[in-house]
Amino acid sequence: MTVTRLDQGQRHRPRMAFLKKIEALMMEMQNPDTGIKTEMQRVMVTNIPHAMAGNDILQWILQHLQVTQEEALHLGDLFVKYGYIYPLQEPKNLTLKTDGSLYRFQTPYFWPAQKWPADDTDYAIYLAKKNIKRKGVLEEYEKEHYNMLNQKINYKWDFVIMQAKEQYKAGKERKKEDRYALDCQERAYWLVNRTPPGMLDVLEYGLDRVTDPNENKKKTLDVYRREIMYYQQAIMKTRVKSSVSLGGLVKYSEQFLSNDPILSGCLPSNPWITDDPEFWDLNAKLVEIPTRMRVERWAFNFSELIRDPKGRQNFQLFLKKEFSGENLGFWEACEDLKYGDQSKVKEKAEEIYKLFLAPGARRWINIDGTTMGITVKGLKHPHRYVLDAAQTHIYMLMKKDSYGRYLKSPIYKEMLAKAVVPQQTVKKSSPFLFGRRTLPSSPSPIILRQREEEAKAREAATTVDITQVMSKLDRRSQLKADPPK
């Protein structure tokens, strides 16, 4: 079977062998003479045709397959989990209940078969239709998939919305019972083919295949020639030598060695060991004077500079002197759009367009016509990543043009000169790794008992008044000598 996942593209995957056996059983179960008897059943306020109870499914499996009740229940669960039977009363719960819960047979068009792979476009249409029907109320994972698909197939999103509206309109014209059954049908199909987080993915087929393993064709001479040509081209592809890649890794490790808190230690001290918060104070996001190590790290690459809030603040001062401060402002606005509140995406996208992209904008940025065309077209249906093309263009512009001049500018050199170099605090020597403090352990019960005995012995050995002892002994002897009256 060919299965398309959200993040894996169009890849061939082997079809599970037992699916044919399940499909054969489904055909027997739907046989008018020997199969399960279906009838009109009432669900809420609607009469659903061709429905059956979960107990009827279990009894049919027990009678026709001669298995134990536990095995029959497990097999019935598999029928529901793989989408061959779908529930009518609890569409999200893909399990077989052996009571009066109602189920229906899934249409063969929705079976996990090779003829109709679960395509991203179909899933996008389903989510868009559900979004229209529920007026924006989707599950959290569905919202993530909706935004991801919007970014992935943005070039045909107009087609997706049009199809969703048409299907929604056609659904409203159907009878109430047919509409309800179709909703349950579609939901069960996408629960199987686009599994929610925390739910078992029963269609996990293993590794992707470049070729279709289900294809059963004899190889001709032309096929072998194409394979030879493919492997020859693969061999001739340029690859990075292991020595070059290892050299790059060593260079990276040497560059960042001094900034590694585990290998090189923290200055002035490790706050997790010494309980001294000075390290956090010196490395706060927008501290007035940063440490020298932090400022030196800005010169490693542009990514290190722009990820640091203090680095961006200093870089912004430089850009304002060059009259290009709007570039960093646009980049930060795009980051806020991507990682901000989902409910304000449309509003923020319009504000960014008016402030940076619209003709005559107050902080207009200079991007090429192709990028502008892509961005303006995407803003018709705004989403989190609608400004990615323009943001990447501005990022590369700052990296190649402004970053090099910034490192040579007086602003960076002045910040580097007045940066703080914290001195290491004196730490007590410790035999344990990472300077772990040793705490006194509580004494064992045996030692406590020995201490008590020693204390009693010392108390008994102390000097006493001998006259008192002798008087006590005389009194005891007199009592023994006197006969009882």
Short mmCIF file of C-alpha atoms in Angstrom, two decimals:
data_model
loop_
_atom_site.label_atom_id
_atom_site.label_comp_id
_atom_site.label_asym_id
_atom_site.label_seq_id
_atom_site.Cartn_x
_atom_site.Cartn_y
_atom_site.Cartn_z
CA MET A 1 0.00 0.00 0.00
CA THR A 2 1.15 3.53 -0.67
CA VAL A 3 0.73 5.64 2.45
CA THR A 4 1.47 9.36 2.54
CA ARG A 5 2.38 10.86 5.88
CA LEU A 6 2.26 14.55 6.74
CA ASP A 7 6.04 14.99 6.92
CA GLN A 8 7.35 12.15 4.76
CA GLY A 9 6.20 12.99 1.24
CA GLN A 10 5.11 10.59 -1.49
CA ARG A 11 6.88 7.33 -0.65
CA HIS A 12 6.10 3.70 -1.40
CA ARG A 13 5.50 1.41 1.54
CA PRO A 14 4.79 -2.33 1.67
CA ARG A 15 1.16 -3.24 2.23
CA MET A 16 0.56 -5.39 5.30
CA ALA A 17 -0.16 -8.97 4.21
CA PHE A 18 -3.03 -9.54 6.66
CA LEU A 19 -5.09 -6.67 5.21
CA LYS A 20 -6.26 -8.98 2.40
CA LYS A 21 -7.49 -11.49 4.99
CA ILE A 22 -9.36 -8.77 6.90
CA GLU A 23 -10.98 -7.57 3.67
CA ALA A 24 -12.08 -11.13 2.89
CA LEU A 25 -13.68 -11.35 6.35
CA MET A 26 -15.40 -8.00 5.78
CA MET A 27 -16.97 -9.36 2.61
CA GLU A 28 -18.27 -12.41 4.50
CA MET A 29 -19.63 -10.27 7.33
CA GLN A 30 -21.59 -8.15 4.82
CA ASN A 31 -23.06 -11.17 3.05
CA PRO A 32 -26.90 -10.78 3.04
CA ASP A 33 -27.42 -14.48 3.90
CA THR A 34 -24.60 -15.48 6.26
CA GLY A 35 -23.33 -12.11 7.44
CA ILE A 36 -24.30 -9.80 10.29
CA LYS A 37 -27.86 -8.56 10.13
CA THR A 38 -28.00 -4.78 9.96
CA GLU A 39 -31.09 -2.65 10.54
CA MET A 40 -32.30 0.88 11.15
CA GLN A 41 -31.07 2.11 14.54
CA ARG A 42 -31.77 5.35 16.38
CA VAL A 43 -28.77 7.52 17.33
CA MET A 44 -29.74 10.59 19.35
CA VAL A 45 -32.56 12.07 17.23
CA THR A 46 -31.60 10.44 13.93
CA ASN A 47 -32.40 7.03 12.43
CA ILE A 48 -29.23 5.54 10.92
CA PRO A 49 -29.70 2.73 8.36
CA HIS A 50 -27.53 -0.40 8.13
CA ALA A 51 -26.29 -0.18 11.73
CA MET A 52 -25.30 -3.08 14.00
CA ALA A 53 -24.47 -3.57 17.67
CA GLY A 54 -20.99 -4.36 18.99
CA ASN A 55 -22.29 -7.54 20.62
CA ASP A 56 -23.57 -8.82 17.21
CA ILE A 57 -20.09 -8.38 15.72
CA LEU A 58 -18.51 -10.35 18.59
CA GLN A 59 -21.06 -13.17 18.33
CA TRP A 60 -20.54 -13.50 14.55
CA ILE A 61 -16.77 -13.81 15.01
CA LEU A 62 -17.22 -16.45 17.75
CA GLN A 63 -19.62 -18.54 15.63
CA HIS A 64 -17.83 -18.39 12.29
CA LEU A 65 -14.12 -18.40 13.23
CA GLN A 66 -14.22 -20.80 16.19
CA VAL A 67 -11.96 -18.77 18.47
CA THR A 68 -12.08 -17.90 22.15
CA GLN A 69 -13.96 -14.85 23.39
CA GLU A 70 -10.71 -13.03 24.17
CA GLU A 71 -9.37 -13.65 20.64
CA ALA A 72 -12.69 -12.60 19.11
CA LEU A 73 -12.69 -9.35 21.06
CA HIS A 74 -9.10 -8.62 20.00
CA LEU A 75 -9.95 -9.30 16.34
CA GLY A 76 -13.00 -7.06 16.55
CA ASP A 77 -10.82 -4.31 18.02
CA LEU A 78 -8.48 -4.67 15.05
CA PHE A 79 -11.40 -4.29 12.63
CA VAL A 80 -12.26 -0.96 14.25
CA LYS A 81 -8.67 0.27 14.70
CA TYR A 82 -7.85 -0.35 11.03
CA GLY A 83 -10.98 1.49 9.93
CA TYR A 84 -13.01 -1.37 8.45
CA ILE A 85 -15.80 -0.77 10.98
CA TYR A 86 -16.47 2.63 12.49
CA PRO A 87 -18.43 3.66 15.63
CA LEU A 88 -21.54 5.83 15.40
CA GLN A 89 -21.94 6.97 19.02
CA GLU A 90 -18.31 7.70 20.00
CA PRO A 91 -16.47 8.47 16.75
CA LYS A 92 -13.17 9.25 18.54
CA ASN A 93 -13.06 5.92 20.39
CA LEU A 94 -11.79 3.30 17.90
CA THR A 95 -12.48 0.22 20.03
CA LEU A 96 -15.13 -2.49 19.88
CA LYS A 97 -17.58 -2.40 22.79
CA THR A 98 -19.44 -5.66 23.40
CA ASP A 99 -22.74 -4.04 24.31
CA GLY A 100 -25.46 -2.15 22.47
CA SER A 101 -23.01 0.42 21.00
CA LEU A 102 -23.73 0.96 17.32
CA TYR A 103 -21.30 0.48 14.42
CA ARG A 104 -21.35 0.50 10.63
CA PHE A 105 -19.22 -1.06 7.92
CA GLN A 106 -16.80 1.34 6.32
CA THR A 107 -17.18 1.95 2.59
CA PRO A 108 -14.48 0.01 0.65
CA TYR A 109 -13.36 3.37 -0.80
CA PHE A 110 -12.07 4.26 2.70
CA TRP A 111 -10.34 0.94 3.40
CA PRO A 112 -6.55 1.10 3.94
CA ALA A 113 -6.01 -0.31 0.47
CA GLN A 114 -3.47 0.40 -2.26
CA LYS A 115 -5.96 2.06 -4.61
CA TRP A 116 -6.44 5.30 -2.64
CA PRO A 117 -3.48 6.59 -0.58
CA ALA A 118 -4.14 9.09 2.20
CA ASP A 119 -3.01 12.26 0.44
CA ASP A 120 -2.05 15.55 2.11
CA THR A 121 -4.41 17.49 -0.14
CA ASP A 122 -7.39 15.34 0.91
CA TYR A 123 -6.47 15.80 4.57
CA ALA A 124 -6.16 19.56 4.07
CA ILE A 125 -9.64 19.65 2.47
CA TYR A 126 -11.07 17.63 5.39
CA LEU A 127 -9.52 19.98 7.97
CA ALA A 128 -10.64 23.09 6.05
CA LYS A 129 -14.19 21.72 5.83
CA LYS A 130 -14.16 20.91 9.55
CA ASN A 131 -12.79 24.39 10.26
CA ILE A 132 -15.66 25.97 8.29
CA LYS A 133 -18.26 23.76 9.95
CA ARG A 134 -17.03 24.40 13.50
CA LYS A 135 -16.09 28.05 12.87
CA GLY A 136 -12.43 27.66 13.71
CA VAL A 137 -12.76 25.22 16.63
CA LEU A 138 -10.30 22.37 15.94
CA GLU A 139 -8.30 20.02 18.13
CA GLU A 140 -4.77 21.21 19.01
CA TYR A 141 -3.05 18.61 16.82
CA GLU A 142 -5.46 19.43 13.97
CA LYS A 143 -4.53 23.11 14.23
CA GLU A 144 -0.84 22.20 13.98
CA HIS A 145 -1.49 19.98 10.94
CA TYR A 146 -3.67 22.68 9.37
CA ASN A 147 -0.91 25.32 9.70
CA MET A 148 1.76 22.89 8.50
CA LEU A 149 -0.28 21.90 5.44
CA ASN A 150 -1.01 25.57 4.73
CA GLN A 151 2.72 26.17 4.55
CA LYS A 152 3.49 22.95 2.67
CA ILE A 153 0.87 23.19 -0.10
CA ASN A 154 0.35 26.94 -0.06
CA TYR A 155 0.56 27.03 -3.86
CA LYS A 156 -2.81 25.25 -4.14
CA TRP A 157 -4.49 26.45 -0.95
CA ASP A 158 -7.16 28.30 -2.93
CA PHE A 159 -8.15 24.97 -4.49
CA VAL A 160 -8.28 23.36 -1.00
CA ILE A 161 -10.60 26.07 0.38
CA MET A 162 -12.82 25.92 -2.72
CA GLN A 163 -13.18 22.12 -2.44
CA ALA A 164 -13.90 22.36 1.28
CA LYS A 165 -16.66 24.91 0.72
CA GLU A 166 -18.21 22.81 -2.07
CA GLN A 167 -18.16 19.64 0.03
CA TYR A 168 -19.63 21.49 3.01
CA LYS A 169 -22.39 22.91 0.81
CA ALA A 170 -23.12 19.48 -0.72
CA GLY A 171 -23.22 17.92 2.77
CA LYS A 172 -25.88 20.37 3.96
CA GLU A 173 -28.13 19.25 1.09
CA ARG A 174 -27.99 15.59 2.18
CA LYS A 175 -30.43 13.97 4.56
CA LYS A 176 -29.63 14.27 8.23
CA GLU A 177 -28.90 10.56 8.71
CA ASP A 178 -26.63 10.38 5.66
CA ARG A 179 -24.77 13.50 6.78
CA TYR A 180 -24.20 12.08 10.27
CA ALA A 181 -22.98 8.72 8.92
CA LEU A 182 -20.59 10.39 6.46
CA ASP A 183 -19.13 12.58 9.23
CA CYS A 184 -18.44 9.50 11.37
CA GLN A 185 -17.00 7.76 8.30
CA GLU A 186 -14.55 10.53 7.48
CA ARG A 187 -13.50 11.07 11.09
CA ALA A 188 -12.75 7.36 11.57
CA TYR A 189 -10.72 7.30 8.34
CA TRP A 190 -8.53 10.26 9.34
CA LEU A 191 -8.12 8.98 12.91
CA VAL A 192 -6.56 5.88 11.35
CA ASN A 193 -4.49 7.63 8.68
CA ARG A 194 -3.51 10.77 10.65
CA THR A 195 -3.15 9.44 14.17
CA PRO A 196 -3.55 11.99 17.02
CA PRO A 197 -0.73 12.29 19.60
CA GLY A 198 -0.84 9.54 22.21
CA MET A 199 -2.80 7.15 19.98
CA LEU A 200 -1.27 4.01 18.48
CA ASP A 201 -0.49 4.33 14.75
CA VAL A 202 -1.63 0.97 13.38
CA LEU A 203 -0.54 1.87 9.84
CA GLU A 204 3.14 2.27 10.77
CA TYR A 205 4.73 0.50 7.83
CA GLY A 206 8.41 0.86 8.71
CA LEU A 207 11.00 2.53 6.53
CA ASP A 208 10.10 4.41 3.37
CA ARG A 209 10.84 2.76 0.02
CA VAL A 210 11.98 4.60 -3.11
CA THR A 211 10.47 1.85 -5.26
CA ASP A 212 7.03 0.27 -4.91
CA PRO A 213 7.46 -3.20 -3.29
CA ASN A 214 3.92 -4.19 -4.31
CA GLU A 215 4.67 -3.75 -7.97
CA ASN A 216 4.90 -7.15 -9.59
CA LYS A 217 6.50 -6.56 -12.98
CA LYS A 218 9.11 -8.47 -14.89
CA LYS A 219 12.31 -6.51 -15.41
CA THR A 220 13.14 -5.86 -19.03
CA LEU A 221 16.46 -4.89 -20.58
CA ASP A 222 15.40 -1.24 -20.52
CA VAL A 223 14.74 -1.43 -16.76
CA TYR A 224 18.23 -2.83 -16.13
CA ARG A 225 19.76 -0.07 -18.25
CA ARG A 226 17.98 2.60 -16.26
CA GLU A 227 19.13 1.01 -12.99
CA ILE A 228 22.74 0.93 -14.20
CA MET A 229 22.49 4.58 -15.22
CA TYR A 230 21.01 5.50 -11.83
CA TYR A 231 23.78 3.75 -9.88
CA GLN A 232 26.48 5.27 -12.09
CA GLN A 233 25.10 8.75 -11.41
CA ALA A 234 24.90 7.96 -7.69
CA ILE A 235 28.56 6.91 -7.63
CA MET A 236 29.64 10.09 -9.47
CA LYS A 237 27.91 12.41 -6.98
CA THR A 238 30.30 14.64 -5.05
CA ARG A 239 30.53 13.82 -1.37
CA VAL A 240 32.35 15.43 1.50
CA LYS A 241 35.39 13.46 2.61
CA SER A 242 35.33 12.14 6.15
CA SER A 243 38.58 14.01 6.88
CA VAL A 244 36.96 17.31 5.84
CA SER A 245 33.80 16.72 7.90
CA LEU A 246 35.84 15.63 10.94
CA GLY A 247 38.05 18.69 10.52
CA GLY A 248 34.96 20.90 10.58
CA LEU A 249 33.71 19.16 13.71
CA VAL A 250 37.07 19.63 15.45
CA LYS A 251 37.16 23.31 14.46
CA TYR A 252 33.64 23.83 15.81
CA SER A 253 34.50 22.05 19.09
CA GLU A 254 37.67 24.12 19.57
CA GLN A 255 35.79 27.35 18.86
CA PHE A 256 33.03 26.66 21.37
CA LEU A 257 35.23 24.92 23.99
CA SER A 258 35.72 28.04 26.10
CA ASN A 259 31.94 28.64 26.11
CA ASP A 260 31.05 25.15 27.32
CA PRO A 261 30.02 25.38 31.01
CA ILE A 262 30.73 21.67 31.63
CA LEU A 263 34.14 21.38 29.95
CA SER A 264 35.48 24.84 30.81
CA GLY A 265 33.46 25.72 33.90
CA CYS A 266 31.34 28.76 34.77
CA LEU A 267 32.63 32.17 35.78
CA PRO A 268 32.56 33.45 38.47
CA SER A 269 31.19 30.12 39.81
CA ASN A 270 28.69 27.39 39.04
CA PRO A 271 25.39 28.56 40.63
CA TRP A 272 24.14 24.98 40.95
CA ILE A 273 27.09 24.13 43.22
CA THR A 274 27.87 27.34 45.12
CA ASP A 275 24.31 28.77 45.35
CA ASP A 276 25.78 32.07 44.13
CA PRO A 277 23.36 33.84 41.71
CA GLU A 278 26.05 36.15 40.30
CA PHE A 279 26.38 34.00 37.15
CA TRP A 280 22.67 34.51 36.36
CA ASP A 281 22.93 38.26 37.03
CA LEU A 282 25.92 38.69 34.69
CA ASN A 283 24.25 36.66 31.92
CA ALA A 284 20.72 38.11 32.10
CA LYS A 285 19.01 38.63 28.73
CA LEU A 286 19.32 42.42 28.62
CA VAL A 287 22.05 43.08 31.21
CA GLU A 288 23.61 46.54 30.92
CA ILE A 289 27.21 45.31 30.49
CA PRO A 290 27.55 41.67 29.30
CA THR A 291 30.52 39.40 29.93
CA ARG A 292 33.47 39.38 27.54
CA MET A 293 32.90 35.71 26.67
CA ARG A 294 29.34 36.52 25.60
CA VAL A 295 30.42 39.44 23.40
CA GLU A 296 33.21 37.37 21.80
CA ARG A 297 30.64 34.70 20.94
CA TRP A 298 28.76 37.20 18.77
CA ALA A 299 31.74 37.14 16.40
CA PHE A 300 31.55 33.35 15.89
CA ASN A 301 28.70 33.61 13.37
CA PHE A 302 25.61 35.70 12.64
CA SER A 303 23.29 33.13 14.20
CA GLU A 304 24.98 33.52 17.61
CA LEU A 305 24.54 37.31 17.44
CA ILE A 306 20.89 37.32 16.40
CA ARG A 307 19.85 34.64 18.92
CA ASP A 308 21.17 36.71 21.83
CA PRO A 309 18.70 39.47 22.92
CA LYS A 310 21.58 41.69 24.08
CA GLY A 311 23.41 41.04 20.80
CA ARG A 312 20.33 42.06 18.79
CA GLN A 313 20.00 45.20 20.89
CA ASN A 314 23.63 46.17 20.16
CA PHE A 315 23.29 45.23 16.48
CA GLN A 316 20.17 47.41 16.25
CA LEU A 317 22.19 50.45 17.39
CA PHE A 318 24.63 49.81 14.54
CA LEU A 319 21.83 49.35 11.98
CA LYS A 320 20.18 52.62 13.02
CA LYS A 321 23.42 54.47 12.29
CA GLU A 322 23.41 52.85 8.86
CA PHE A 323 19.70 53.75 8.37
CA SER A 324 18.70 50.09 8.03
CA GLY A 325 17.20 49.39 11.45
CA GLU A 326 13.91 48.32 9.81
CA ASN A 327 15.57 45.08 8.63
CA LEU A 328 16.07 43.72 12.15
CA GLY A 329 12.67 45.12 13.20
CA PHE A 330 11.02 43.14 10.38
CA TRP A 331 12.91 39.95 11.32
CA GLU A 332 11.82 40.25 14.96
CA ALA A 333 8.20 40.90 13.91
CA CYS A 334 8.26 37.72 11.79
CA GLU A 335 9.60 35.72 14.78
CA ASP A 336 6.77 37.09 16.93
CA LEU A 337 4.28 36.06 14.23
CA LYS A 338 5.63 32.50 14.09
CA TYR A 339 5.82 31.86 17.82
CA GLY A 340 3.05 34.16 19.10
CA ASP A 341 -0.64 33.64 19.81
CA GLN A 342 -2.49 31.70 17.09
CA SER A 343 -5.64 33.81 17.44
CA LYS A 344 -3.73 36.98 16.51
CA VAL A 345 -1.90 35.66 13.43
CA LYS A 346 -4.13 37.41 10.89
CA GLU A 347 -4.03 40.71 12.78
CA LYS A 348 -0.23 40.60 13.20
CA ALA A 349 0.34 39.68 9.54
CA GLU A 350 -1.71 42.69 8.41
CA GLU A 351 0.19 45.00 10.78
CA ILE A 352 3.56 43.75 9.51
CA TYR A 353 2.46 44.24 5.91
CA LYS A 354 1.30 47.81 6.56
CA LEU A 355 4.42 48.70 8.53
CA PHE A 356 7.13 47.06 6.38
CA LEU A 357 5.84 45.87 2.99
CA ALA A 358 3.01 48.09 1.77
CA PRO A 359 3.87 50.81 -0.81
CA GLY A 360 4.85 53.94 1.14
CA ALA A 361 5.15 52.04 4.44
CA ARG A 362 6.69 53.91 7.38
CA ARG A 363 9.50 51.34 7.79
CA TRP A 364 9.58 49.96 4.26
CA ILE A 365 12.11 47.17 3.60
CA ASN A 366 13.80 46.49 0.28
CA ILE A 367 13.11 42.98 -1.07
CA ASP A 368 13.10 41.69 -4.65
CA GLY A 369 9.95 41.48 -6.77
CA THR A 370 9.73 37.67 -6.76
CA THR A 371 9.83 37.46 -2.96
CA MET A 372 7.32 40.30 -2.68
CA GLY A 373 4.94 38.53 -5.09
CA ILE A 374 5.10 35.28 -3.07
CA THR A 375 4.52 37.17 0.18
CA VAL A 376 1.60 39.26 -1.07
CA LYS A 377 -0.08 36.17 -2.54
CA GLY A 378 0.32 34.27 0.74
CA LEU A 379 -1.14 37.16 2.76
CA LYS A 380 -4.54 36.50 1.15
CA HIS A 381 -4.74 33.49 3.51
CA PRO A 382 -2.36 34.42 6.35
CA HIS A 383 -0.74 31.83 8.61
CA ARG A 384 2.29 31.62 10.88
CA TYR A 385 4.83 31.06 8.12
CA VAL A 386 3.40 33.34 5.45
CA LEU A 387 6.38 35.75 5.72
CA ASP A 388 9.11 33.10 5.68
CA ALA A 389 10.35 33.99 2.18
CA ALA A 390 10.69 37.70 3.01
CA GLN A 391 12.23 36.94 6.41
CA THR A 392 14.86 34.65 4.88
CA HIS A 393 15.70 37.32 2.29
CA ILE A 394 16.23 39.98 4.99
CA TYR A 395 18.19 37.53 7.17
CA MET A 396 20.64 36.75 4.36
CA LEU A 397 20.91 40.46 3.55
CA MET A 398 21.92 41.30 7.14
CA LYS A 399 24.27 38.31 7.32
CA LYS A 400 26.16 39.05 4.10
CA ASP A 401 26.09 42.86 4.17
CA SER A 402 25.65 44.34 7.65
CA TYR A 403 27.19 41.66 9.92
CA GLY A 404 30.76 42.01 8.60
CA ARG A 405 30.70 45.80 8.98
CA TYR A 406 29.22 45.51 12.47
CA LEU A 407 32.16 43.42 13.72
CA LYS A 408 34.56 46.14 12.49
CA SER A 409 32.46 49.01 13.81
CA PRO A 410 33.27 51.14 16.92
CA ILE A 411 29.96 50.02 18.47
CA TYR A 412 31.05 46.37 18.69
CA LYS A 413 34.64 47.24 19.67
CA GLU A 414 33.42 49.56 22.42
CA MET A 415 31.11 46.86 23.79
CA LEU A 416 33.98 44.36 23.68
CA ALA A 417 36.31 46.79 25.52
CA LYS A 418 33.95 47.50 28.40
CA ALA A 419 32.69 43.89 28.72
CA VAL A 420 33.02 42.32 32.16
CA VAL A 421 35.58 39.58 32.84
CA PRO A 422 34.32 37.83 36.01
CA GLN A 423 36.92 36.46 38.41
CA GLN A 424 36.62 32.93 39.65
CA THR A 425 35.46 32.63 43.24
CA VAL A 426 37.41 30.50 45.73
CA LYS A 427 35.85 27.11 46.13
CA LYS A 428 36.47 24.49 48.80
CA SER A 429 38.29 21.46 47.55
CA SER A 430 36.11 18.41 47.19
CA PRO A 431 37.05 14.80 46.35
CA PHE A 432 33.85 14.40 44.29
CA LEU A 433 33.42 15.19 40.60
CA PHE A 434 31.93 18.61 39.79
CA GLY A 435 32.67 19.77 43.35
CA ARG A 436 29.68 18.15 44.97
CA ARG A 437 29.27 19.10 48.60
CA THR A 438 29.43 16.30 51.19
CA LEU A 439 26.65 16.36 53.77
CA PRO A 440 26.98 14.59 57.16
CA SER A 441 25.12 11.30 57.13
CA SER A 442 22.82 10.25 59.95
CA PRO A 443 24.32 7.65 62.40
CA SER A 444 23.14 4.06 62.26
CA PRO A 445 21.04 2.53 65.12
CA ILE A 446 23.97 0.28 66.17
CA ILE A 447 26.23 3.26 66.76
CA LEU A 448 23.47 5.03 68.71
CA ARG A 449 23.05 1.96 70.95
CA GLN A 450 26.81 1.78 71.59
CA ARG A 451 26.86 5.46 72.53
CA GLU A 452 24.02 4.93 75.03
CA GLU A 453 25.86 2.02 76.70
CA GLU A 454 29.08 4.05 76.90
CA ALA A 455 27.17 6.94 78.50
CA LYS A 456 25.68 4.57 81.14
CA ALA A 457 29.14 3.15 81.92
CA ARG A 458 30.60 6.62 82.36
CA GLU A 459 27.72 7.56 84.65
CA ALA A 460 28.29 4.42 86.76
CA ALA A 461 32.04 5.12 87.04
CA THR A 462 31.56 8.61 88.56
CA THR A 463 32.45 9.05 92.33
CA VAL A 464 29.65 8.55 94.89
CA ASP A 465 29.30 9.14 98.70
CA ILE A 466 30.49 5.89 100.43
CA THR A 467 28.49 6.60 103.67
CA GLN A 468 25.24 6.56 101.74
CA VAL A 469 26.11 3.23 100.14
CA MET A 470 27.03 1.64 103.53
CA SER A 471 23.85 2.88 105.19
CA LYS A 472 21.77 1.28 102.49
CA LEU A 473 23.60 -2.05 102.94
CA ASP A 474 23.11 -1.99 106.77
CA ARG A 475 19.41 -1.30 106.39
CA ARG A 476 19.02 -4.32 104.06
CA SER A 477 20.85 -6.66 106.47
CA GLN A 478 18.70 -5.60 109.45
CA LEU A 479 15.54 -6.29 107.48
CA LYS A 480 16.76 -9.80 106.68
CA ALA A 481 17.77 -10.53 110.36
CA ASP A 482 14.46 -9.46 112.00
CA PRO A 483 11.99 -12.44 112.10
CA PRO A 484 8.51 -11.78 110.92
CA LYS A 485 5.92 -11.26 113.75
#
